Amino acid sequence: MDLRGLTDEILLRLLKADDDKAFKEIYSRYWKPVFEAAYRRLASTEIAKELVQTIFLRIWEKRHTIQINHLQSYLQTAIKNRVINYIESTLVHKKYLQHVIDTTAGDCQGTESTVHFHELSQALEKAINRLPEKTRHVFRLSRFDHLTIREIATNLNISEKAVEYHITQSLKTLRLYLKDYLDIAL
């Protein structure tokens, strides 16, 4: 059956009924304009693709409960919000790393600062990657995507207590793993 002639409303109804062909039609119909909206704001093909994929993945995962009245508007708003969240998380990450550089700048000059910054960035990524998958995912949603505990619980279909537990565990593990780096920085 050719779904190209169907309206967005019909496609959304079919999507709620687990019709993967309806999802594929929505994806092929709207992927490019949503990608272009992200690309215009970020000027990065890879990041724009990643954000668009996240939106469509969320639509598929939440197809039974998501309430979409006007698909095109929903997608444009969703990508705008994802871009804003991405920029905010990037700025927070950069500010944190800049703070580390600034606090060590009195003792270090130029290249040495850059080396410390690079080592700390690598150590932070290694520490995050050592976390259990679920804990790592919760941590990234919390600290990089700036989602609230309630939003994370809703997105992952887990309790708020479970989210708090994962965040607490990740912070303990990161503190322990990064202890030597933080002692050097201070």
mmCIF file of C-alpha atoms in Angstrom:
data_model
loop_
_atom_site.group_PDB
_atom_site.id
_atom_site.type_symbol
_atom_site.label_atom_id
_atom_site.label_comp_id
_atom_site.label_asym_id
_atom_site.label_seq_id
_atom_site.Cartn_x
_atom_site.Cartn_y
_atom_site.Cartn_z
ATOM 1 C CA MET A 1 0.000 0.000 0.000
ATOM 2 C CA ASP A 2 1.344 3.419 -0.981
ATOM 3 C CA LEU A 3 1.225 5.733 2.035
ATOM 4 C CA ARG A 4 2.555 8.845 0.301
ATOM 5 C CA GLY A 5 -0.937 10.224 -0.327
ATOM 6 C CA LEU A 6 -2.109 9.883 3.275
ATOM 7 C CA THR A 7 -2.445 12.870 5.576
ATOM 8 C CA ASP A 8 -0.267 13.307 8.637
ATOM 9 C CA GLU A 9 -3.263 12.632 10.879
ATOM 10 C CA ILE A 10 -3.885 9.235 9.275
ATOM 11 C CA LEU A 11 -0.188 8.393 9.422
ATOM 12 C CA LEU A 12 -0.136 9.245 13.140
ATOM 13 C CA ARG A 13 -3.129 6.957 13.760
ATOM 14 C CA LEU A 14 -1.409 4.155 11.868
ATOM 15 C CA LEU A 15 1.780 4.820 13.828
ATOM 16 C CA LYS A 16 -0.103 4.389 17.129
ATOM 17 C CA ALA A 17 -1.299 1.051 15.747
ATOM 18 C CA ASP A 18 2.367 -0.039 15.345
ATOM 19 C CA ASP A 19 2.455 0.420 11.574
ATOM 20 C CA ASP A 20 6.169 0.664 10.801
ATOM 21 C CA LYS A 21 5.414 1.653 7.198
ATOM 22 C CA ALA A 22 3.560 4.732 8.499
ATOM 23 C CA PHE A 23 6.637 5.579 10.566
ATOM 24 C CA LYS A 24 8.873 5.161 7.516
ATOM 25 C CA GLU A 25 6.604 7.494 5.543
ATOM 26 C CA ILE A 26 6.692 10.121 8.303
ATOM 27 C CA TYR A 27 10.465 9.758 8.446
ATOM 28 C CA SER A 28 10.963 10.088 4.692
ATOM 29 C CA ARG A 29 8.490 12.968 4.495
ATOM 30 C CA TYR A 30 10.023 15.062 7.294
ATOM 31 C CA TRP A 31 13.625 13.953 7.825
ATOM 32 C CA LYS A 32 15.125 16.457 5.391
ATOM 33 C CA PRO A 33 13.299 19.613 6.592
ATOM 34 C CA VAL A 34 13.982 18.727 10.233
ATOM 35 C CA PHE A 35 17.637 18.048 9.436
ATOM 36 C CA GLU A 36 17.931 21.347 7.549
ATOM 37 C CA ALA A 37 16.438 23.238 10.507
ATOM 38 C CA ALA A 38 19.037 21.686 12.821
ATOM 39 C CA TYR A 39 21.881 22.205 10.365
ATOM 40 C CA ARG A 40 21.017 25.910 9.919
ATOM 41 C CA ARG A 41 21.357 26.411 13.663
ATOM 42 C CA LEU A 42 24.414 24.227 14.280
ATOM 43 C CA ALA A 43 26.362 24.136 10.984
ATOM 44 C CA SER A 44 27.371 20.559 11.813
ATOM 45 C CA THR A 45 26.109 17.685 9.711
ATOM 46 C CA GLU A 46 26.936 14.992 12.280
ATOM 47 C CA ILE A 47 25.343 16.735 15.244
ATOM 48 C CA ALA A 48 22.276 17.702 13.215
ATOM 49 C CA LYS A 49 21.860 14.084 12.074
ATOM 50 C CA GLU A 50 22.216 12.816 15.631
ATOM 51 C CA LEU A 51 19.604 15.222 16.981
ATOM 52 C CA VAL A 52 17.148 14.389 14.188
ATOM 53 C CA GLN A 53 17.636 10.661 14.762
ATOM 54 C CA THR A 54 16.931 11.169 18.462
ATOM 55 C CA ILE A 55 13.642 12.915 17.701
ATOM 56 C CA PHE A 56 12.434 10.205 15.339
ATOM 57 C CA LEU A 57 13.584 7.479 17.705
ATOM 58 C CA ARG A 58 11.598 9.092 20.512
ATOM 59 C CA ILE A 59 8.501 9.297 18.301
ATOM 60 C CA TRP A 60 8.769 5.585 17.559
ATOM 61 C CA GLU A 61 9.432 4.630 21.174
ATOM 62 C CA LYS A 62 6.574 6.796 22.484
ATOM 63 C CA ARG A 63 4.174 6.115 19.591
ATOM 64 C CA HIS A 64 1.472 4.761 21.904
ATOM 65 C CA THR A 65 1.449 7.696 24.320
ATOM 66 C CA ILE A 66 2.773 10.699 22.404
ATOM 67 C CA GLN A 67 0.198 13.378 21.622
ATOM 68 C CA ILE A 68 0.872 15.111 18.301
ATOM 69 C CA ASN A 69 -1.779 17.414 16.864
ATOM 70 C CA HIS A 70 0.188 18.903 13.989
ATOM 71 C CA LEU A 71 3.168 16.792 12.952
ATOM 72 C CA GLN A 72 5.172 19.394 11.074
ATOM 73 C CA SER A 73 4.898 21.935 13.910
ATOM 74 C CA TYR A 74 5.706 19.248 16.471
ATOM 75 C CA LEU A 75 8.873 18.246 14.614
ATOM 76 C CA GLN A 76 10.056 21.833 14.126
ATOM 77 C CA THR A 77 9.502 22.601 17.815
ATOM 78 C CA ALA A 78 11.185 19.356 18.842
ATOM 79 C CA ILE A 79 14.303 20.058 16.774
ATOM 80 C CA LYS A 80 14.460 23.644 18.013
ATOM 81 C CA ASN A 81 14.361 22.381 21.617
ATOM 82 C CA ARG A 82 16.953 19.662 20.953
ATOM 83 C CA VAL A 83 19.289 22.224 19.388
ATOM 84 C CA ILE A 84 18.854 24.565 22.361
ATOM 85 C CA ASN A 85 19.516 21.712 24.812
ATOM 86 C CA TYR A 86 22.580 20.656 22.844
ATOM 87 C CA ILE A 87 23.995 24.189 22.780
ATOM 88 C CA GLU A 88 23.317 24.662 26.499
ATOM 89 C CA SER A 89 24.974 21.352 27.428
ATOM 90 C CA THR A 90 27.957 22.183 25.226
ATOM 91 C CA LEU A 91 28.312 25.578 26.872
ATOM 92 C CA VAL A 92 28.125 24.057 30.356
ATOM 93 C CA HIS A 93 30.771 21.496 29.425
ATOM 94 C CA LYS A 94 33.021 24.199 27.968
ATOM 95 C CA LYS A 95 32.533 26.469 31.001
ATOM 96 C CA TYR A 96 33.443 23.615 33.341
ATOM 97 C CA LEU A 97 36.562 22.780 31.389
ATOM 98 C CA GLN A 98 37.447 26.470 31.131
ATOM 99 C CA HIS A 99 37.065 26.760 34.905
ATOM 100 C CA VAL A 100 39.534 23.910 35.356
ATOM 101 C CA ILE A 101 41.961 25.632 33.014
ATOM 102 C CA ASP A 102 41.516 28.967 34.786
ATOM 103 C CA THR A 103 42.147 27.464 38.217
ATOM 104 C CA THR A 104 45.366 25.863 37.022
ATOM 105 C CA ALA A 105 46.416 28.825 34.864
ATOM 106 C CA GLY A 106 48.438 30.427 37.665
ATOM 107 C CA ASP A 107 50.869 27.523 37.684
ATOM 108 C CA CYS A 108 50.684 26.576 34.032
ATOM 109 C CA GLN A 109 51.369 28.360 30.814
ATOM 110 C CA GLY A 110 50.074 27.782 27.271
ATOM 111 C CA THR A 111 50.939 24.300 26.132
ATOM 112 C CA GLU A 112 50.970 22.776 29.614
ATOM 113 C CA SER A 113 47.435 24.096 30.238
ATOM 114 C CA THR A 114 46.269 22.647 26.981
ATOM 115 C CA VAL A 115 47.788 19.272 27.855
ATOM 116 C CA HIS A 116 46.083 19.265 31.288
ATOM 117 C CA PHE A 117 42.804 20.277 29.691
ATOM 118 C CA HIS A 118 43.078 17.511 27.126
ATOM 119 C CA GLU A 119 44.020 14.917 29.769
ATOM 120 C CA LEU A 120 41.096 15.938 31.963
ATOM 121 C CA SER A 121 38.687 15.783 29.029
ATOM 122 C CA GLN A 122 39.904 12.307 28.156
ATOM 123 C CA ALA A 123 39.734 11.180 31.782
ATOM 124 C CA LEU A 124 36.184 12.503 32.095
ATOM 125 C CA GLU A 125 35.097 10.651 28.953
ATOM 126 C CA LYS A 126 36.820 7.444 30.124
ATOM 127 C CA ALA A 127 35.165 7.736 33.524
ATOM 128 C CA ILE A 128 31.737 8.252 31.981
ATOM 129 C CA ASN A 129 32.266 5.319 29.613
ATOM 130 C CA ARG A 130 33.165 3.062 32.563
ATOM 131 C CA LEU A 131 29.742 3.573 34.095
ATOM 132 C CA PRO A 132 27.164 0.836 33.590
ATOM 133 C CA GLU A 133 25.110 1.505 30.466
ATOM 134 C CA LYS A 134 21.883 2.535 32.225
ATOM 135 C CA THR A 135 23.751 4.716 34.756
ATOM 136 C CA ARG A 136 25.766 6.339 31.966
ATOM 137 C CA HIS A 137 22.587 7.043 29.981
ATOM 138 C CA VAL A 138 20.851 8.591 33.008
ATOM 139 C CA PHE A 139 23.960 10.662 33.801
ATOM 140 C CA ARG A 140 24.197 12.028 30.250
ATOM 141 C CA LEU A 141 20.483 12.882 30.190
ATOM 142 C CA SER A 142 20.864 14.657 33.518
ATOM 143 C CA ARG A 143 24.139 16.486 33.058
ATOM 144 C CA PHE A 144 24.443 16.989 29.296
ATOM 145 C CA ASP A 145 20.814 17.121 28.129
ATOM 146 C CA HIS A 146 19.693 18.934 31.314
ATOM 147 C CA LEU A 147 16.593 16.821 31.774
ATOM 148 C CA THR A 148 14.899 16.806 35.168
ATOM 149 C CA ILE A 149 14.636 13.655 37.244
ATOM 150 C CA ARG A 150 10.950 13.437 36.352
ATOM 151 C CA GLU A 151 11.668 13.829 32.609
ATOM 152 C CA ILE A 152 14.348 11.133 32.728
ATOM 153 C CA ALA A 153 12.039 8.788 34.640
ATOM 154 C CA THR A 154 9.298 9.349 32.072
ATOM 155 C CA ASN A 155 11.628 8.931 29.073
ATOM 156 C CA LEU A 156 13.169 5.710 30.387
ATOM 157 C CA ASN A 157 10.033 4.318 32.028
ATOM 158 C CA ILE A 158 11.726 3.974 35.422
ATOM 159 C CA SER A 159 10.921 5.444 38.818
ATOM 160 C CA GLU A 160 12.262 8.802 39.966
ATOM 161 C CA LYS A 161 14.033 6.973 42.816
ATOM 162 C CA ALA A 162 15.827 4.819 40.246
ATOM 163 C CA VAL A 163 16.946 7.951 38.393
ATOM 164 C CA GLU A 164 18.237 9.463 41.646
ATOM 165 C CA TYR A 165 20.072 6.224 42.406
ATOM 166 C CA HIS A 166 21.773 6.191 38.976
ATOM 167 C CA ILE A 167 22.810 9.847 39.304
ATOM 168 C CA THR A 168 24.190 9.272 42.811
ATOM 169 C CA GLN A 169 26.097 6.178 41.662
ATOM 170 C CA SER A 170 27.539 7.979 38.659
ATOM 171 C CA LEU A 171 28.714 10.948 40.742
ATOM 172 C CA LYS A 172 30.361 8.644 43.314
ATOM 173 C CA THR A 173 32.111 6.695 40.585
ATOM 174 C CA LEU A 174 33.228 9.814 38.709
ATOM 175 C CA ARG A 175 34.516 11.436 41.909
ATOM 176 C CA LEU A 176 36.522 8.317 42.693
ATOM 177 C CA TYR A 177 37.842 7.882 39.159
ATOM 178 C CA LEU A 178 38.701 11.573 38.688
ATOM 179 C CA LYS A 179 40.096 12.065 42.202
ATOM 180 C CA ASP A 180 43.719 12.212 41.025
ATOM 181 C CA TYR A 181 42.878 14.684 38.259
ATOM 182 C CA LEU A 182 40.911 16.927 40.582
ATOM 183 C CA ASP A 183 43.715 16.921 43.187
ATOM 184 C CA ILE A 184 46.170 18.045 40.494
ATOM 185 C CA ALA A 185 43.754 20.719 39.253
ATOM 186 C CA LEU A 186 43.206 22.129 42.740
#
